Amino acid sequence: MEVVIVTGPAAGGSLVGEAIESFLRQRPDAVLGLATGSSPRSVYQDIVARHRAGRMSFAKARAFQLDEYVGLPADHLETYRAVIEREVTSQLDFARDAVRGPNGTSPDLPAACATYEREIAAAGGVDLQLLGIGSDGHIGFNEPVSSLASRTRLKTLTEQTRRDNARFFGDVLEAVPRHVLTQGIGTILEARHLILLAWGAGKATAVARCVEGPLTAMVPASALQLHPHATIIVDEAAAGALTLGEYYRATWEAKPDWQGL
Ligand code: GLP
Protein backbone atom coordinates (compact mmCIF):
# COMPACT_ATOMS: atom_id res chain seq x y z
CA MET A 1 0.00 0.00 0.00
CA GLU A 2 1.29 3.45 -0.85
CA VAL A 3 0.09 6.48 1.09
CA VAL A 4 0.50 9.86 -0.60
CA ILE A 5 -0.17 12.94 1.52
CA VAL A 6 -0.98 15.91 -0.70
CA THR A 7 -1.92 19.51 0.00
CA GLY A 8 -5.57 19.03 -0.96
CA PRO A 9 -8.12 17.70 -3.44
CA ALA A 10 -6.77 19.76 -6.38
CA ALA A 11 -3.23 18.37 -5.95
CA GLY A 12 -4.59 14.84 -5.57
CA GLY A 13 -6.83 15.33 -8.61
CA SER A 14 -3.95 16.37 -10.82
CA LEU A 15 -1.73 13.52 -9.58
CA VAL A 16 -4.39 10.96 -10.47
CA GLY A 17 -5.31 12.80 -13.68
CA GLU A 18 -1.69 12.56 -14.77
CA ALA A 19 -1.63 8.82 -13.99
CA ILE A 20 -4.83 8.29 -16.01
CA GLU A 21 -3.43 10.33 -18.90
CA SER A 22 -0.25 8.29 -19.05
CA PHE A 23 -2.18 5.01 -18.72
CA LEU A 24 -4.57 5.97 -21.54
CA ARG A 25 -1.60 6.82 -23.73
CA GLN A 26 -0.38 3.21 -23.40
CA ARG A 27 -3.84 1.67 -23.36
CA PRO A 28 -6.48 3.79 -25.17
CA ASP A 29 -9.01 1.01 -24.49
CA ALA A 30 -8.46 1.16 -20.72
CA VAL A 31 -11.24 0.06 -18.38
CA LEU A 32 -11.85 2.58 -15.60
CA GLY A 33 -13.78 2.09 -12.38
CA LEU A 34 -15.70 5.21 -11.40
CA ALA A 35 -16.83 6.06 -7.88
CA THR A 36 -19.47 8.59 -6.86
CA GLY A 37 -19.33 10.83 -3.80
CA SER A 38 -17.37 14.02 -3.33
CA SER A 39 -13.93 12.40 -2.88
CA PRO A 40 -13.11 11.68 -6.56
CA ARG A 41 -14.57 14.97 -7.83
CA SER A 42 -11.22 16.73 -8.20
CA VAL A 43 -9.99 13.81 -10.31
CA TYR A 44 -13.00 14.18 -12.58
CA GLN A 45 -12.45 17.93 -12.88
CA ASP A 46 -8.83 17.30 -13.75
CA ILE A 47 -9.52 14.70 -16.45
CA VAL A 48 -12.28 16.84 -17.98
CA ALA A 49 -9.77 19.72 -18.20
CA ARG A 50 -7.15 17.43 -19.78
CA HIS A 51 -9.73 16.14 -22.24
CA ARG A 52 -10.78 19.68 -23.18
CA ALA A 53 -7.14 20.57 -23.71
CA GLY A 54 -6.91 17.69 -26.22
CA ARG A 55 -4.55 15.65 -24.03
CA MET A 56 -6.72 12.59 -23.52
CA SER A 57 -9.54 10.77 -25.23
CA PHE A 58 -11.91 8.17 -23.80
CA ALA A 59 -13.30 7.21 -27.22
CA LYS A 60 -11.98 3.65 -26.91
CA ALA A 61 -12.15 3.39 -23.13
CA ARG A 62 -14.86 1.82 -21.01
CA ALA A 63 -16.02 2.52 -17.47
CA PHE A 64 -17.87 0.68 -14.74
CA GLN A 65 -19.66 2.23 -11.78
CA LEU A 66 -19.03 0.85 -8.32
CA ASP A 67 -22.57 0.87 -7.07
CA GLU A 68 -26.16 2.05 -7.48
CA TYR A 69 -29.24 2.76 -5.37
CA VAL A 70 -32.19 0.39 -5.54
CA GLY A 71 -35.72 1.74 -5.62
CA LEU A 72 -35.16 5.17 -7.15
CA PRO A 73 -37.14 5.89 -10.32
CA ALA A 74 -34.92 5.50 -13.40
CA ASP A 75 -35.14 9.26 -14.10
CA HIS A 76 -34.23 10.33 -10.51
CA LEU A 77 -31.38 12.87 -10.47
CA GLU A 78 -29.53 11.06 -7.68
CA THR A 79 -29.25 7.60 -9.23
CA TYR A 80 -25.51 6.98 -9.45
CA ARG A 81 -25.96 6.48 -13.19
CA ALA A 82 -27.29 10.06 -13.41
CA VAL A 83 -24.58 11.44 -11.09
CA ILE A 84 -21.73 9.81 -13.03
CA GLU A 85 -23.19 11.00 -16.31
CA ARG A 86 -23.75 14.57 -15.05
CA GLU A 87 -20.43 15.00 -13.24
CA VAL A 88 -18.11 12.96 -15.42
CA THR A 89 -18.97 11.09 -18.55
CA SER A 90 -21.20 13.67 -20.29
CA GLN A 91 -18.11 15.91 -20.34
CA LEU A 92 -15.87 13.25 -21.86
CA ASP A 93 -15.98 11.42 -25.19
CA PHE A 94 -16.93 7.91 -24.11
CA ALA A 95 -18.71 5.89 -26.79
CA ARG A 96 -22.40 5.22 -26.31
CA ASP A 97 -22.96 2.34 -23.86
CA ALA A 98 -19.28 2.33 -22.84
CA VAL A 99 -20.20 3.39 -19.30
CA ARG A 100 -21.99 0.68 -17.35
CA GLY A 101 -23.57 0.38 -13.92
CA PRO A 102 -25.52 -2.20 -11.97
CA ASN A 103 -29.22 -2.01 -12.79
CA GLY A 104 -30.96 -0.92 -9.59
CA THR A 105 -34.36 -0.87 -11.27
CA SER A 106 -34.28 -4.50 -12.41
CA PRO A 107 -37.23 -6.66 -11.31
CA ASP A 108 -34.66 -9.43 -10.76
CA LEU A 109 -31.85 -7.90 -8.73
CA PRO A 110 -29.72 -11.06 -8.27
CA ALA A 111 -29.80 -11.56 -12.05
CA ALA A 112 -28.83 -7.89 -12.57
CA CYS A 113 -25.84 -8.41 -10.23
CA ALA A 114 -24.72 -11.56 -12.06
CA THR A 115 -25.06 -9.74 -15.40
CA TYR A 116 -22.91 -6.90 -14.09
CA GLU A 117 -20.16 -9.27 -12.95
CA ARG A 118 -20.20 -10.86 -16.42
CA GLU A 119 -19.96 -7.46 -18.12
CA ILE A 120 -16.91 -6.52 -16.07
CA ALA A 121 -15.25 -9.87 -16.81
CA ALA A 122 -16.09 -9.60 -20.53
CA ALA A 123 -14.36 -6.21 -20.62
CA GLY A 124 -11.22 -7.88 -19.28
CA GLY A 125 -11.62 -6.50 -15.74
CA VAL A 126 -11.02 -2.99 -14.42
CA ASP A 127 -7.57 -1.48 -14.94
CA LEU A 128 -7.83 1.47 -12.59
CA GLN A 129 -10.50 1.74 -9.91
CA LEU A 130 -11.19 5.02 -8.11
CA LEU A 131 -12.55 4.73 -4.58
CA GLY A 132 -13.78 6.98 -1.81
CA ILE A 133 -14.21 5.78 1.76
CA GLY A 134 -17.29 6.03 3.95
CA SER A 135 -16.97 7.38 7.47
CA ASP A 136 -17.56 3.79 8.69
CA GLY A 137 -14.79 2.46 6.43
CA HIS A 138 -17.02 1.26 3.60
CA ILE A 139 -15.90 1.12 -0.02
CA GLY A 140 -18.50 1.16 -2.76
CA PHE A 141 -21.52 0.39 -0.63
CA ASN A 142 -19.86 -2.53 1.16
CA GLU A 143 -20.90 -1.78 4.71
CA PRO A 144 -19.10 -3.22 7.78
CA VAL A 145 -19.08 -7.02 7.99
CA SER A 146 -19.37 -7.35 4.23
CA SER A 147 -17.61 -10.52 3.19
CA LEU A 148 -14.09 -9.77 2.02
CA ALA A 149 -14.80 -12.25 -0.82
CA SER A 150 -18.14 -10.68 -1.81
CA ARG A 151 -19.27 -10.12 -5.39
CA THR A 152 -21.79 -7.63 -6.78
CA ARG A 153 -24.97 -8.02 -4.72
CA LEU A 154 -27.80 -6.33 -2.84
CA LYS A 155 -26.81 -4.57 0.39
CA THR A 156 -28.73 -2.70 3.08
CA LEU A 157 -27.26 0.68 4.03
CA THR A 158 -26.44 1.50 7.65
CA GLU A 159 -28.24 4.39 9.29
CA GLN A 160 -24.88 6.22 9.37
CA THR A 161 -24.40 5.96 5.59
CA ARG A 162 -27.99 7.05 4.95
CA ARG A 163 -27.42 10.07 7.20
CA ASP A 164 -24.13 10.85 5.41
CA ASN A 165 -25.91 10.70 2.04
CA ALA A 166 -29.08 12.57 3.09
CA ARG A 167 -27.41 15.77 1.84
CA PHE A 168 -28.04 14.56 -1.70
CA PHE A 169 -31.74 14.05 -0.91
CA GLY A 170 -32.61 17.48 0.49
CA ASP A 171 -31.44 16.41 3.97
CA VAL A 172 -34.48 14.11 4.23
CA LEU A 173 -33.28 10.80 5.71
CA GLU A 174 -36.46 8.95 4.66
CA ALA A 175 -35.74 9.89 1.03
CA VAL A 176 -32.42 7.98 1.04
CA PRO A 177 -32.91 4.42 -0.28
CA ARG A 178 -32.28 1.60 2.16
CA HIS A 179 -31.02 -0.80 -0.47
CA VAL A 180 -28.24 -0.66 -3.03
CA LEU A 181 -26.35 -2.85 -5.48
CA THR A 182 -22.59 -2.71 -5.08
CA GLN A 183 -19.55 -4.40 -6.53
CA GLY A 184 -18.35 -6.74 -3.82
CA ILE A 185 -15.03 -6.45 -2.06
CA GLY A 186 -13.83 -9.50 -4.00
CA THR A 187 -14.90 -7.75 -7.22
CA ILE A 188 -13.12 -4.52 -6.31
CA LEU A 189 -9.92 -6.36 -5.36
CA GLU A 190 -9.70 -7.78 -8.89
CA ALA A 191 -9.13 -4.32 -10.40
CA ARG A 192 -5.46 -4.01 -11.30
CA HIS A 193 -4.84 -0.68 -9.56
CA LEU A 194 -6.91 0.77 -6.73
CA ILE A 195 -6.75 4.49 -5.93
CA LEU A 196 -8.60 5.58 -2.79
CA LEU A 197 -9.03 9.30 -2.14
CA ALA A 198 -10.05 10.88 1.18
CA TRP A 199 -10.23 14.50 2.29
CA GLY A 200 -10.81 16.19 5.63
CA ALA A 201 -10.65 15.29 9.31
CA GLY A 202 -13.98 13.46 9.10
CA LYS A 203 -12.21 10.66 7.21
CA ALA A 204 -9.09 10.46 9.42
CA THR A 205 -10.23 7.55 11.59
CA ALA A 206 -11.55 5.55 8.63
CA VAL A 207 -8.28 6.13 6.72
CA ALA A 208 -6.13 5.04 9.68
CA ARG A 209 -8.24 1.90 10.15
CA CYS A 210 -8.02 1.17 6.42
CA VAL A 211 -4.24 1.58 6.17
CA GLU A 212 -2.88 0.68 9.60
CA GLY A 213 -5.64 -1.22 11.36
CA PRO A 214 -6.19 -4.96 11.33
CA LEU A 215 -7.64 -6.60 8.23
CA THR A 216 -11.26 -6.98 9.21
CA ALA A 217 -14.71 -7.11 7.65
CA MET A 218 -15.65 -4.46 10.22
CA VAL A 219 -13.59 -2.03 8.08
CA PRO A 220 -14.24 -3.06 4.47
CA ALA A 221 -11.54 -0.66 3.20
CA SER A 222 -8.92 -2.62 5.19
CA ALA A 223 -9.26 -5.24 2.41
CA LEU A 224 -7.03 -2.93 0.34
CA GLN A 225 -4.16 -4.31 2.43
CA LEU A 226 -4.56 -7.50 0.40
CA HIS A 227 -4.09 -5.69 -2.92
CA PRO A 228 -0.65 -5.59 -4.57
CA HIS A 229 -1.19 -2.11 -6.04
CA ALA A 230 -3.29 0.14 -3.81
CA THR A 231 -2.66 3.89 -3.59
CA ILE A 232 -4.19 5.98 -0.82
CA ILE A 233 -4.26 9.72 -1.52
CA VAL A 234 -5.15 11.96 1.41
CA ASP A 235 -4.79 15.54 2.59
CA GLU A 236 -3.12 16.44 5.89
CA ALA A 237 -6.43 16.35 7.77
CA ALA A 238 -7.43 12.90 6.48
CA ALA A 239 -3.88 11.70 7.29
CA GLY A 240 -4.21 13.06 10.83
CA ALA A 241 -4.70 9.72 12.61
CA LEU A 242 -1.98 7.80 10.76
CA THR A 243 0.91 6.57 12.90
CA LEU A 244 3.51 6.37 10.14
CA GLY A 245 2.85 9.74 8.45
CA GLU A 246 6.52 10.71 8.44
CA TYR A 247 7.46 7.44 6.75
CA TYR A 248 4.84 7.93 4.03
CA ARG A 249 6.09 11.47 3.36
CA ALA A 250 9.73 10.40 3.20
CA THR A 251 8.88 7.47 0.93
CA TRP A 252 6.99 9.71 -1.48
CA GLU A 253 9.81 12.28 -1.55
CA ALA A 254 12.36 9.57 -2.33
CA LYS A 255 10.23 7.82 -4.93
CA PRO A 256 11.94 7.34 -8.30
CA ASP A 257 10.15 9.30 -11.04
CA TRP A 258 9.92 6.30 -13.33
CA GLN A 259 7.70 4.45 -10.90
CA GLY A 260 4.65 6.66 -11.38
CA LEU A 261 1.65 6.12 -9.12
C1 GLP B 1 -21.05 6.67 -0.84
C2 GLP B 1 -20.49 5.93 -2.04
C3 GLP B 1 -19.03 5.59 -1.83
C4 GLP B 1 -18.27 6.80 -1.36
C5 GLP B 1 -18.84 7.30 -0.06
C6 GLP B 1 -18.10 8.50 0.49
O1 GLP B 1 -21.39 5.80 0.20
N1 GLP B 1 -21.22 4.73 -2.32
O2 GLP B 1 -18.49 5.09 -3.04
O3 GLP B 1 -16.91 6.48 -1.19
O4 GLP B 1 -20.19 7.67 -0.31
O5 GLP B 1 -18.57 9.65 -0.10
P1 GLP B 1 -17.79 11.03 -0.13
O6 GLP B 1 -16.69 10.83 -1.09
O7 GLP B 1 -18.80 12.03 -0.62
O8 GLP B 1 -17.34 11.27 1.24
CSV table of C-alpha atoms and ligand atoms in Angstrom, one decimal:
chain,number,residue,atom,x,y,z
A,1,MET,CA,0.0,0.0,0.0
A,2,GLU,CA,1.3,3.4,-0.9
A,3,VAL,CA,0.1,6.5,1.1
A,4,VAL,CA,0.5,9.9,-0.6
A,5,ILE,CA,-0.2,12.9,1.5
A,6,VAL,CA,-1.0,15.9,-0.7
A,7,THR,CA,-1.9,19.5,0.0
A,8,GLY,CA,-5.6,19.0,-1.0
A,9,PRO,CA,-8.1,17.7,-3.4
A,10,ALA,CA,-6.8,19.8,-6.4
A,11,ALA,CA,-3.2,18.4,-6.0
A,12,GLY,CA,-4.6,14.8,-5.6
A,13,GLY,CA,-6.8,15.3,-8.6
A,14,SER,CA,-3.9,16.4,-10.8
A,15,LEU,CA,-1.7,13.5,-9.6
A,16,VAL,CA,-4.4,11.0,-10.5
A,17,GLY,CA,-5.3,12.8,-13.7
A,18,GLU,CA,-1.7,12.6,-14.8
A,19,ALA,CA,-1.6,8.8,-14.0
A,20,ILE,CA,-4.8,8.3,-16.0
A,21,GLU,CA,-3.4,10.3,-18.9
A,22,SER,CA,-0.3,8.3,-19.0
A,23,PHE,CA,-2.2,5.0,-18.7
A,24,LEU,CA,-4.6,6.0,-21.5
A,25,ARG,CA,-1.6,6.8,-23.7
A,26,GLN,CA,-0.4,3.2,-23.4
A,27,ARG,CA,-3.8,1.7,-23.4
A,28,PRO,CA,-6.5,3.8,-25.2
A,29,ASP,CA,-9.0,1.0,-24.5
A,30,ALA,CA,-8.5,1.2,-20.7
A,31,VAL,CA,-11.2,0.1,-18.4
A,32,LEU,CA,-11.8,2.6,-15.6
A,33,GLY,CA,-13.8,2.1,-12.4
A,34,LEU,CA,-15.7,5.2,-11.4
A,35,ALA,CA,-16.8,6.1,-7.9
A,36,THR,CA,-19.5,8.6,-6.9
A,37,GLY,CA,-19.3,10.8,-3.8
A,38,SER,CA,-17.4,14.0,-3.3
A,39,SER,CA,-13.9,12.4,-2.9
A,40,PRO,CA,-13.1,11.7,-6.6
A,41,ARG,CA,-14.6,15.0,-7.8
A,42,SER,CA,-11.2,16.7,-8.2
A,43,VAL,CA,-10.0,13.8,-10.3
A,44,TYR,CA,-13.0,14.2,-12.6
A,45,GLN,CA,-12.5,17.9,-12.9
A,46,ASP,CA,-8.8,17.3,-13.7
A,47,ILE,CA,-9.5,14.7,-16.4
A,48,VAL,CA,-12.3,16.8,-18.0
A,49,ALA,CA,-9.8,19.7,-18.2
A,50,ARG,CA,-7.1,17.4,-19.8
A,51,HIS,CA,-9.7,16.1,-22.2
A,52,ARG,CA,-10.8,19.7,-23.2
A,53,ALA,CA,-7.1,20.6,-23.7
A,54,GLY,CA,-6.9,17.7,-26.2
A,55,ARG,CA,-4.6,15.6,-24.0
A,56,MET,CA,-6.7,12.6,-23.5
A,57,SER,CA,-9.5,10.8,-25.2
A,58,PHE,CA,-11.9,8.2,-23.8
A,59,ALA,CA,-13.3,7.2,-27.2
A,60,LYS,CA,-12.0,3.6,-26.9
A,61,ALA,CA,-12.2,3.4,-23.1
A,62,ARG,CA,-14.9,1.8,-21.0
A,63,ALA,CA,-16.0,2.5,-17.5
A,64,PHE,CA,-17.9,0.7,-14.7
A,65,GLN,CA,-19.7,2.2,-11.8
A,66,LEU,CA,-19.0,0.9,-8.3
A,67,ASP,CA,-22.6,0.9,-7.1
A,68,GLU,CA,-26.2,2.0,-7.5
A,69,TYR,CA,-29.2,2.8,-5.4
A,70,VAL,CA,-32.2,0.4,-5.5
A,71,GLY,CA,-35.7,1.7,-5.6
A,72,LEU,CA,-35.2,5.2,-7.2
A,73,PRO,CA,-37.1,5.9,-10.3
A,74,ALA,CA,-34.9,5.5,-13.4
A,75,ASP,CA,-35.1,9.3,-14.1
A,76,HIS,CA,-34.2,10.3,-10.5
A,77,LEU,CA,-31.4,12.9,-10.5
A,78,GLU,CA,-29.5,11.1,-7.7
A,79,THR,CA,-29.2,7.6,-9.2
A,80,TYR,CA,-25.5,7.0,-9.5
A,81,ARG,CA,-26.0,6.5,-13.2
A,82,ALA,CA,-27.3,10.1,-13.4
A,83,VAL,CA,-24.6,11.4,-11.1
A,84,ILE,CA,-21.7,9.8,-13.0
A,85,GLU,CA,-23.2,11.0,-16.3
A,86,ARG,CA,-23.7,14.6,-15.1
A,87,GLU,CA,-20.4,15.0,-13.2
A,88,VAL,CA,-18.1,13.0,-15.4
A,89,THR,CA,-19.0,11.1,-18.5
A,90,SER,CA,-21.2,13.7,-20.3
A,91,GLN,CA,-18.1,15.9,-20.3
A,92,LEU,CA,-15.9,13.2,-21.9
A,93,ASP,CA,-16.0,11.4,-25.2
A,94,PHE,CA,-16.9,7.9,-24.1
A,95,ALA,CA,-18.7,5.9,-26.8
A,96,ARG,CA,-22.4,5.2,-26.3
A,97,ASP,CA,-23.0,2.3,-23.9
A,98,ALA,CA,-19.3,2.3,-22.8
A,99,VAL,CA,-20.2,3.4,-19.3
A,100,ARG,CA,-22.0,0.7,-17.4
A,101,GLY,CA,-23.6,0.4,-13.9
A,102,PRO,CA,-25.5,-2.2,-12.0
A,103,ASN,CA,-29.2,-2.0,-12.8
A,104,GLY,CA,-31.0,-0.9,-9.6
A,105,THR,CA,-34.4,-0.9,-11.3
A,106,SER,CA,-34.3,-4.5,-12.4
A,107,PRO,CA,-37.2,-6.7,-11.3
A,108,ASP,CA,-34.7,-9.4,-10.8
A,109,LEU,CA,-31.8,-7.9,-8.7
A,110,PRO,CA,-29.7,-11.1,-8.3
A,111,ALA,CA,-29.8,-11.6,-12.1
A,112,ALA,CA,-28.8,-7.9,-12.6
A,113,CYS,CA,-25.8,-8.4,-10.2
A,114,ALA,CA,-24.7,-11.6,-12.1
A,115,THR,CA,-25.1,-9.7,-15.4
A,116,TYR,CA,-22.9,-6.9,-14.1
A,117,GLU,CA,-20.2,-9.3,-13.0
A,118,ARG,CA,-20.2,-10.9,-16.4
A,119,GLU,CA,-20.0,-7.5,-18.1
A,120,ILE,CA,-16.9,-6.5,-16.1
A,121,ALA,CA,-15.3,-9.9,-16.8
A,122,ALA,CA,-16.1,-9.6,-20.5
A,123,ALA,CA,-14.4,-6.2,-20.6
A,124,GLY,CA,-11.2,-7.9,-19.3
A,125,GLY,CA,-11.6,-6.5,-15.7
A,126,VAL,CA,-11.0,-3.0,-14.4
A,127,ASP,CA,-7.6,-1.5,-14.9
A,128,LEU,CA,-7.8,1.5,-12.6
A,129,GLN,CA,-10.5,1.7,-9.9
A,130,LEU,CA,-11.2,5.0,-8.1
A,131,LEU,CA,-12.6,4.7,-4.6
A,132,GLY,CA,-13.8,7.0,-1.8
A,133,ILE,CA,-14.2,5.8,1.8
A,134,GLY,CA,-17.3,6.0,3.9
A,135,SER,CA,-17.0,7.4,7.5
A,136,ASP,CA,-17.6,3.8,8.7
A,137,GLY,CA,-14.8,2.5,6.4
A,138,HIS,CA,-17.0,1.3,3.6
A,139,ILE,CA,-15.9,1.1,0.0
A,140,GLY,CA,-18.5,1.2,-2.8
A,141,PHE,CA,-21.5,0.4,-0.6
A,142,ASN,CA,-19.9,-2.5,1.2
A,143,GLU,CA,-20.9,-1.8,4.7
A,144,PRO,CA,-19.1,-3.2,7.8
A,145,VAL,CA,-19.1,-7.0,8.0
A,146,SER,CA,-19.4,-7.3,4.2
A,147,SER,CA,-17.6,-10.5,3.2
A,148,LEU,CA,-14.1,-9.8,2.0
A,149,ALA,CA,-14.8,-12.3,-0.8
A,150,SER,CA,-18.1,-10.7,-1.8
A,151,ARG,CA,-19.3,-10.1,-5.4
A,152,THR,CA,-21.8,-7.6,-6.8
A,153,ARG,CA,-25.0,-8.0,-4.7
A,154,LEU,CA,-27.8,-6.3,-2.8
A,155,LYS,CA,-26.8,-4.6,0.4
A,156,THR,CA,-28.7,-2.7,3.1
A,157,LEU,CA,-27.3,0.7,4.0
A,158,THR,CA,-26.4,1.5,7.6
A,159,GLU,CA,-28.2,4.4,9.3
A,160,GLN,CA,-24.9,6.2,9.4
A,161,THR,CA,-24.4,6.0,5.6
A,162,ARG,CA,-28.0,7.0,5.0
A,163,ARG,CA,-27.4,10.1,7.2
A,164,ASP,CA,-24.1,10.8,5.4
A,165,ASN,CA,-25.9,10.7,2.0
A,166,ALA,CA,-29.1,12.6,3.1
A,167,ARG,CA,-27.4,15.8,1.8
A,168,PHE,CA,-28.0,14.6,-1.7
A,169,PHE,CA,-31.7,14.0,-0.9
A,170,GLY,CA,-32.6,17.5,0.5
A,171,ASP,CA,-31.4,16.4,4.0
A,172,VAL,CA,-34.5,14.1,4.2
A,173,LEU,CA,-33.3,10.8,5.7
A,174,GLU,CA,-36.5,9.0,4.7
A,175,ALA,CA,-35.7,9.9,1.0
A,176,VAL,CA,-32.4,8.0,1.0
A,177,PRO,CA,-32.9,4.4,-0.3
A,178,ARG,CA,-32.3,1.6,2.2
A,179,HIS,CA,-31.0,-0.8,-0.5
A,180,VAL,CA,-28.2,-0.7,-3.0
A,181,LEU,CA,-26.4,-2.8,-5.5
A,182,THR,CA,-22.6,-2.7,-5.1
A,183,GLN,CA,-19.6,-4.4,-6.5
A,184,GLY,CA,-18.4,-6.7,-3.8
A,185,ILE,CA,-15.0,-6.5,-2.1
A,186,GLY,CA,-13.8,-9.5,-4.0
A,187,THR,CA,-14.9,-7.8,-7.2
A,188,ILE,CA,-13.1,-4.5,-6.3
A,189,LEU,CA,-9.9,-6.4,-5.4
A,190,GLU,CA,-9.7,-7.8,-8.9
A,191,ALA,CA,-9.1,-4.3,-10.4
A,192,ARG,CA,-5.5,-4.0,-11.3
A,193,HIS,CA,-4.8,-0.7,-9.6
A,194,LEU,CA,-6.9,0.8,-6.7
A,195,ILE,CA,-6.8,4.5,-5.9
A,196,LEU,CA,-8.6,5.6,-2.8
A,197,LEU,CA,-9.0,9.3,-2.1
A,198,ALA,CA,-10.0,10.9,1.2
A,199,TRP,CA,-10.2,14.5,2.3
A,200,GLY,CA,-10.8,16.2,5.6
A,201,ALA,CA,-10.7,15.3,9.3
A,202,GLY,CA,-14.0,13.5,9.1
A,203,LYS,CA,-12.2,10.7,7.2
A,204,ALA,CA,-9.1,10.5,9.4
A,205,THR,CA,-10.2,7.6,11.6
A,206,ALA,CA,-11.5,5.5,8.6
A,207,VAL,CA,-8.3,6.1,6.7
A,208,ALA,CA,-6.1,5.0,9.7
A,209,ARG,CA,-8.2,1.9,10.2
A,210,CYS,CA,-8.0,1.2,6.4
A,211,VAL,CA,-4.2,1.6,6.2
A,212,GLU,CA,-2.9,0.7,9.6
A,213,GLY,CA,-5.6,-1.2,11.4
A,214,PRO,CA,-6.2,-5.0,11.3
A,215,LEU,CA,-7.6,-6.6,8.2
A,216,THR,CA,-11.3,-7.0,9.2
A,217,ALA,CA,-14.7,-7.1,7.7
A,218,MET,CA,-15.6,-4.5,10.2
A,219,VAL,CA,-13.6,-2.0,8.1
A,220,PRO,CA,-14.2,-3.1,4.5
A,221,ALA,CA,-11.5,-0.7,3.2
A,222,SER,CA,-8.9,-2.6,5.2
A,223,ALA,CA,-9.3,-5.2,2.4
A,224,LEU,CA,-7.0,-2.9,0.3
A,225,GLN,CA,-4.2,-4.3,2.4
A,226,LEU,CA,-4.6,-7.5,0.4
A,227,HIS,CA,-4.1,-5.7,-2.9
A,228,PRO,CA,-0.6,-5.6,-4.6
A,229,HIS,CA,-1.2,-2.1,-6.0
A,230,ALA,CA,-3.3,0.1,-3.8
A,231,THR,CA,-2.7,3.9,-3.6
A,232,ILE,CA,-4.2,6.0,-0.8
A,233,ILE,CA,-4.3,9.7,-1.5
A,234,VAL,CA,-5.2,12.0,1.4
A,235,ASP,CA,-4.8,15.5,2.6
A,236,GLU,CA,-3.1,16.4,5.9
A,237,ALA,CA,-6.4,16.3,7.8
A,238,ALA,CA,-7.4,12.9,6.5
A,239,ALA,CA,-3.9,11.7,7.3
A,240,GLY,CA,-4.2,13.1,10.8
A,241,ALA,CA,-4.7,9.7,12.6
A,242,LEU,CA,-2.0,7.8,10.8
A,243,THR,CA,0.9,6.6,12.9
A,244,LEU,CA,3.5,6.4,10.1
A,245,GLY,CA,2.8,9.7,8.5
A,246,GLU,CA,6.5,10.7,8.4
A,247,TYR,CA,7.5,7.4,6.8
A,248,TYR,CA,4.8,7.9,4.0
A,249,ARG,CA,6.1,11.5,3.4
A,250,ALA,CA,9.7,10.4,3.2
A,251,THR,CA,8.9,7.5,0.9
A,252,TRP,CA,7.0,9.7,-1.5
A,253,GLU,CA,9.8,12.3,-1.5
A,254,ALA,CA,12.4,9.6,-2.3
A,255,LYS,CA,10.2,7.8,-4.9
A,256,PRO,CA,11.9,7.3,-8.3
A,257,ASP,CA,10.1,9.3,-11.0
A,258,TRP,CA,9.9,6.3,-13.3
A,259,GLN,CA,7.7,4.4,-10.9
A,260,GLY,CA,4.6,6.7,-11.4
A,261,LEU,CA,1.6,6.1,-9.1
B,1,GLP,C1,-21.1,6.7,-0.8
B,1,GLP,C2,-20.5,5.9,-2.0
B,1,GLP,C3,-19.0,5.6,-1.8
B,1,GLP,C4,-18.3,6.8,-1.4
B,1,GLP,C5,-18.8,7.3,-0.1
B,1,GLP,C6,-18.1,8.5,0.5
B,1,GLP,O1,-21.4,5.8,0.2
B,1,GLP,N1,-21.2,4.7,-2.3
B,1,GLP,O2,-18.5,5.1,-3.0
B,1,GLP,O3,-16.9,6.5,-1.2
B,1,GLP,O4,-20.2,7.7,-0.3
B,1,GLP,O5,-18.6,9.7,-0.1
B,1,GLP,P1,-17.8,11.0,-0.1
B,1,GLP,O6,-16.7,10.8,-1.1
B,1,GLP,O7,-18.8,12.0,-0.6
B,1,GLP,O8,-17.3,11.3,1.2
